[in-house]
């Protein structure tokens, strides 16, 4: 039977076996010990954390988002945005449509440039396609117990009550830009014995089970290579020093870094998120709406304030209805778990032109859309064999 002992001075796990038998060569035989049961839990136990007023629900790993308190002063009421009297769309010229088509054809390795160069435009139809976008910039807060190796940091738990999670100041980044900040909550720091190594600063080496040695890979633990030829790699012992712990049988604790103690405290995570939703008016042009997500349009309307007011006076009623729906949706979704800092709504007019042209006696069409003059031509009339094979 083996016994496992730990020397705090040398940092070794000792293995003893009263019944070992020396080998024929005189070298003592070395045996594989059982795994030393001296490791603490991998996760901190709940008893490790103190109860802090205002943070009773905080746990290791995070306790969810904290609802913001009711505002101390009445929140400002949304104001109607500026009215935009001109909602018209500029149309593109034939030269612009032809140049965009030629550039599109040249970007495709299997497309002939002939239709773009020789095709004759017979008609151009402009479509007003609107995109409404609502952005709600929010701040959310969550807490969790954290720990780090103790190296003499300040310990302030119970010196006075900690400030509430929404009372700790945190400067947000610019509006509508995502950001994150972690803050150590004042007056929550205390010192605890390391749970992982049970306050020893070192843990048994897993590779050698705390023995400091392993089975010799040359003789596979027999002590001999061939017949009575003693293994020179392990000097006939059948085992060799563990390379991972350098023969010590233990390694520095990776949680407390050998300090034996941990500074335990509450971390506050402040997260700023720009929540954005779009609505694009469906059109009968035939162009897939998904294409419009890749382009920009001409901004017709912009309104930014604490809480925006639904769009008024817009000629397309579907945009007005979408604005009302999204504003109500954002208010319901975000006000319960976060604090709304700012909202912004915009309306873009995305130009879409349906171009009909003839080439070799047949009629074809393509679309030019967005400020970037992107082209969509699903049935391009002159592709080489590599495209048809694909």
Short mmCIF file of C-alpha atoms in Angstrom, two decimals, residues 70-308:
data_model
loop_
_atom_site.label_atom_id
_atom_site.label_comp_id
_atom_site.label_asym_id
_atom_site.label_seq_id
_atom_site.Cartn_x
_atom_site.Cartn_y
_atom_site.Cartn_z
CA UNK A 70 -36.62 54.11 -12.25
CA UNK A 71 -35.34 57.55 -13.38
CA UNK A 72 -35.12 60.13 -10.60
CA UNK A 73 -36.44 62.85 -12.93
CA UNK A 74 -39.11 62.56 -15.61
CA UNK A 75 -37.70 61.31 -18.89
CA UNK A 76 -37.83 63.81 -21.76
CA UNK A 77 -40.73 63.31 -24.10
CA UNK A 78 -40.02 62.60 -27.76
CA UNK A 79 -40.36 65.53 -30.10
CA UNK A 80 -41.60 65.33 -33.68
CA UNK A 81 -38.72 65.29 -36.11
CA UNK A 82 -38.23 67.88 -38.82
CA UNK A 83 -40.54 67.46 -41.79
CA UNK A 84 -38.95 66.79 -45.16
CA UNK A 85 -41.00 68.32 -47.97
CA UNK A 86 -39.02 66.80 -50.88
CA UNK A 87 -39.16 63.03 -51.21
CA UNK A 88 -38.44 62.75 -54.94
CA UNK A 89 -35.76 60.52 -56.45
CA UNK A 90 -33.23 61.53 -59.10
CA UNK A 91 -33.08 59.24 -62.12
CA UNK A 92 -29.82 58.00 -63.62
CA UNK A 93 -28.80 58.69 -67.19
CA UNK A 94 -28.39 56.13 -69.99
CA UNK A 95 -24.64 56.68 -69.93
CA UNK A 96 -24.51 55.85 -66.21
CA UNK A 97 -26.62 52.72 -66.73
CA UNK A 98 -24.44 51.60 -69.66
CA UNK A 99 -21.18 52.20 -67.76
CA UNK A 100 -22.45 50.28 -64.72
CA UNK A 101 -23.49 47.36 -66.97
CA UNK A 102 -20.10 47.28 -68.69
CA UNK A 103 -18.28 47.29 -65.36
CA UNK A 104 -20.50 44.47 -64.14
CA UNK A 105 -19.76 42.34 -67.22
CA UNK A 106 -15.99 42.92 -66.95
CA UNK A 107 -16.03 41.73 -63.32
CA UNK A 108 -17.33 38.30 -64.38
CA UNK A 109 -14.66 36.03 -65.85
CA UNK A 110 -17.19 34.04 -67.92
CA UNK A 111 -19.28 36.95 -69.22
CA UNK A 112 -18.79 38.34 -72.70
CA UNK A 113 -18.68 42.11 -72.88
CA UNK A 114 -20.67 42.16 -76.13
CA UNK A 115 -24.18 42.64 -74.62
CA UNK A 116 -22.92 45.54 -72.49
CA UNK A 117 -21.16 47.22 -75.40
CA UNK A 118 -23.56 46.42 -78.26
CA UNK A 119 -26.92 46.29 -76.49
CA UNK A 120 -29.38 49.08 -77.22
CA UNK A 121 -31.32 50.48 -74.27
CA UNK A 122 -35.02 50.67 -75.08
CA UNK A 123 -36.48 51.78 -71.74
CA UNK A 124 -35.52 52.80 -68.22
CA UNK A 125 -37.92 52.72 -65.28
CA UNK A 126 -37.05 54.34 -61.94
CA UNK A 127 -38.48 52.91 -58.68
CA UNK A 128 -38.62 54.68 -55.32
CA UNK A 129 -37.33 52.15 -52.79
CA UNK A 130 -37.20 53.36 -49.21
CA UNK A 131 -35.28 51.93 -46.28
CA UNK A 132 -36.30 52.93 -42.78
CA UNK A 133 -33.79 52.23 -40.01
CA UNK A 134 -34.25 52.55 -36.26
CA UNK A 135 -31.24 52.42 -33.92
CA UNK A 136 -31.58 52.23 -30.15
CA UNK A 137 -28.37 52.74 -28.18
CA UNK A 138 -28.61 50.98 -24.81
CA UNK A 139 -26.52 50.45 -21.68
CA UNK A 140 -26.83 47.20 -19.73
CA UNK A 141 -25.11 46.12 -16.54
CA UNK A 142 -24.32 42.72 -15.02
CA UNK A 143 -22.26 41.54 -12.05
CA UNK A 144 -20.24 38.46 -11.20
CA UNK A 145 -17.84 37.30 -8.53
CA UNK A 146 -14.23 37.23 -9.73
CA UNK A 147 -10.86 36.40 -8.21
CA UNK A 148 -7.17 36.90 -8.84
CA UNK A 149 -3.95 35.85 -7.06
CA UNK A 150 -3.47 37.87 -3.88
CA UNK A 151 -0.26 39.88 -3.93
CA UNK A 152 -0.97 42.52 -1.32
CA UNK A 153 -3.79 44.38 -3.08
CA UNK A 154 -6.12 46.57 -1.06
CA UNK A 155 -8.80 44.71 0.91
CA UNK A 156 -11.86 46.90 1.49
CA UNK A 157 -14.84 44.58 2.06
CA UNK A 158 -17.23 45.87 4.74
CA UNK A 159 -15.26 49.11 5.15
CA UNK A 160 -18.51 50.69 4.04
CA UNK A 161 -21.50 49.56 1.96
CA UNK A 162 -20.64 49.16 -1.74
CA UNK A 163 -22.32 51.51 -4.23
CA UNK A 164 -25.24 50.07 -6.17
CA UNK A 165 -24.54 48.59 -9.62
CA UNK A 166 -26.28 51.50 -11.36
CA UNK A 167 -24.65 54.11 -9.08
CA UNK A 168 -21.12 53.41 -10.30
CA UNK A 169 -20.15 55.98 -12.97
CA UNK A 170 -19.17 54.66 -16.40
CA UNK A 171 -18.52 56.91 -19.38
CA UNK A 172 -20.09 55.50 -22.56
CA UNK A 173 -18.31 55.66 -25.91
CA UNK A 174 -19.76 57.79 -28.68
CA UNK A 175 -23.44 57.18 -29.28
CA UNK A 176 -24.34 54.23 -31.53
CA UNK A 177 -20.94 52.56 -31.13
CA UNK A 178 -20.71 49.23 -29.31
CA UNK A 179 -18.48 49.15 -26.25
CA UNK A 180 -17.73 47.24 -23.07
CA UNK A 181 -16.09 48.10 -19.75
CA UNK A 182 -15.34 46.03 -16.64
CA UNK A 183 -15.17 47.79 -13.27
CA UNK A 184 -14.15 46.33 -9.90
CA UNK A 185 -16.93 47.22 -7.46
CA UNK A 186 -15.50 49.19 -4.50
CA UNK A 187 -15.78 47.73 -0.97
CA UNK A 188 -16.28 44.11 -2.10
CA UNK A 189 -12.66 42.82 -2.02
CA UNK A 190 -11.64 40.17 0.52
CA UNK A 191 -8.90 37.52 0.81
CA UNK A 192 -9.72 33.81 0.70
CA UNK A 193 -7.68 30.62 0.66
CA UNK A 194 -7.28 29.27 -2.87
CA UNK A 195 -9.99 26.70 -3.55
CA UNK A 196 -8.10 24.96 -6.35
CA UNK A 197 -4.95 23.97 -4.41
CA UNK A 198 -6.54 24.07 -0.94
CA UNK A 199 -4.18 26.89 0.00
CA UNK A 200 -0.98 24.96 -0.75
CA UNK A 201 0.14 26.99 -3.75
CA UNK A 202 0.99 23.79 -5.64
CA UNK A 203 -0.99 20.90 -7.10
CA UNK A 204 -0.04 17.28 -7.83
CA UNK A 205 1.31 16.83 -11.32
CA UNK A 206 -1.33 15.08 -13.43
CA UNK A 207 1.20 13.51 -15.78
CA UNK A 208 2.96 11.52 -13.05
CA UNK A 209 0.17 11.45 -10.41
CA UNK A 210 2.43 13.35 -8.01
CA UNK A 211 5.25 10.80 -8.08
CA UNK A 212 7.76 12.93 -9.94
CA UNK A 213 8.51 10.01 -12.27
CA UNK A 214 6.80 7.96 -14.97
CA UNK A 215 7.19 4.59 -16.68
CA UNK A 216 10.37 4.51 -18.74
CA UNK A 217 9.45 4.71 -22.41
CA UNK A 218 12.53 2.71 -23.48
CA UNK A 219 12.01 -0.44 -21.42
CA UNK A 220 8.31 0.09 -20.79
CA UNK A 221 8.85 -0.19 -17.04
CA UNK A 222 10.64 -3.55 -16.95
CA UNK A 223 14.11 -2.15 -16.18
CA UNK A 224 15.63 -4.33 -18.92
CA UNK A 225 15.88 -4.03 -22.69
CA UNK A 226 16.90 -7.53 -23.84
CA UNK A 227 17.31 -10.42 -21.45
CA UNK A 228 19.60 -9.35 -18.63
CA UNK A 229 20.65 -6.17 -20.43
CA UNK A 230 19.71 -3.47 -17.93
CA UNK A 231 18.04 -0.36 -19.39
CA UNK A 232 20.57 2.47 -19.41
CA UNK A 233 17.90 5.13 -19.92
CA UNK A 234 16.38 4.59 -16.48
CA UNK A 235 19.36 2.76 -14.86
CA UNK A 236 17.20 -0.31 -14.44
CA UNK A 237 14.60 1.42 -12.27
CA UNK A 238 11.83 1.08 -14.87
CA UNK A 239 10.83 4.73 -14.40
CA UNK A 240 12.21 8.13 -15.33
CA UNK A 241 11.79 11.67 -14.02
CA UNK A 242 8.61 13.41 -15.16
CA UNK A 243 9.52 16.08 -17.69
CA UNK A 244 6.40 18.14 -17.02
CA UNK A 245 7.08 18.77 -13.32
CA UNK A 246 10.87 18.21 -13.59
CA UNK A 247 10.73 15.41 -11.06
CA UNK A 248 9.10 17.50 -8.31
CA UNK A 249 5.78 15.68 -8.34
CA UNK A 250 3.88 18.98 -8.17
CA UNK A 251 3.32 22.08 -10.22
CA UNK A 252 2.50 25.65 -9.32
CA UNK A 253 -1.23 26.20 -8.94
CA UNK A 254 -2.54 27.88 -12.08
CA UNK A 255 -5.32 29.67 -10.15
CA UNK A 256 -3.39 31.43 -7.38
CA UNK A 257 -0.01 31.29 -9.18
CA UNK A 258 1.58 29.85 -6.04
CA UNK A 259 0.33 32.67 -3.78
CA UNK A 260 -1.94 30.29 -1.79
CA UNK A 261 -4.54 33.07 -1.41
CA UNK A 262 -7.00 34.82 -3.72
CA UNK A 263 -8.39 38.33 -3.77
CA UNK A 264 -12.14 37.84 -4.24
CA UNK A 265 -14.31 40.73 -5.45
CA UNK A 266 -17.34 41.65 -7.56
CA UNK A 267 -16.87 42.77 -11.15
CA UNK A 268 -19.39 45.03 -12.84
CA UNK A 269 -19.63 44.67 -16.61
CA UNK A 270 -21.10 47.64 -18.46
CA UNK A 271 -22.09 46.94 -22.06
CA UNK A 272 -23.16 49.51 -24.64
CA UNK A 273 -25.03 48.10 -27.63
CA UNK A 274 -26.39 49.68 -30.79
CA UNK A 275 -29.55 47.75 -31.59
CA UNK A 276 -30.59 48.29 -35.21
CA UNK A 277 -33.58 47.17 -37.29
CA UNK A 278 -34.41 47.93 -40.92
CA UNK A 279 -37.57 47.99 -42.97
CA UNK A 280 -37.33 48.06 -46.78
CA UNK A 281 -40.40 48.86 -48.84
CA UNK A 282 -41.27 46.02 -51.20
CA UNK A 283 -41.34 47.11 -54.83
CA UNK A 284 -42.73 45.56 -58.00
CA UNK A 285 -39.52 46.13 -59.93
CA UNK A 286 -38.50 42.47 -59.77
CA UNK A 287 -35.22 43.12 -57.94
CA UNK A 288 -34.70 40.94 -54.87
CA UNK A 289 -34.90 43.03 -51.69
CA UNK A 290 -31.87 41.19 -50.24
CA UNK A 291 -29.66 42.92 -52.81
CA UNK A 292 -30.41 46.28 -51.21
CA UNK A 293 -28.69 45.38 -47.93
CA UNK A 294 -25.34 45.63 -49.74
CA UNK A 295 -25.75 49.21 -50.93
CA UNK A 296 -26.35 52.67 -49.52
CA UNK A 297 -28.93 55.23 -50.53
CA UNK A 298 -29.57 58.93 -50.38
CA UNK A 299 -30.46 59.97 -46.84
CA UNK A 300 -33.74 61.87 -46.89
CA UNK A 301 -34.49 62.06 -43.20
CA UNK A 302 -32.52 61.82 -39.93
CA UNK A 303 -33.77 62.31 -36.39
CA UNK A 304 -31.71 61.63 -33.27
CA UNK A 305 -32.82 62.23 -29.68
CA UNK A 306 -33.35 60.45 -26.38
CA UNK A 307 -36.60 58.91 -27.66
CA UNK A 308 -37.65 59.48 -31.25
#
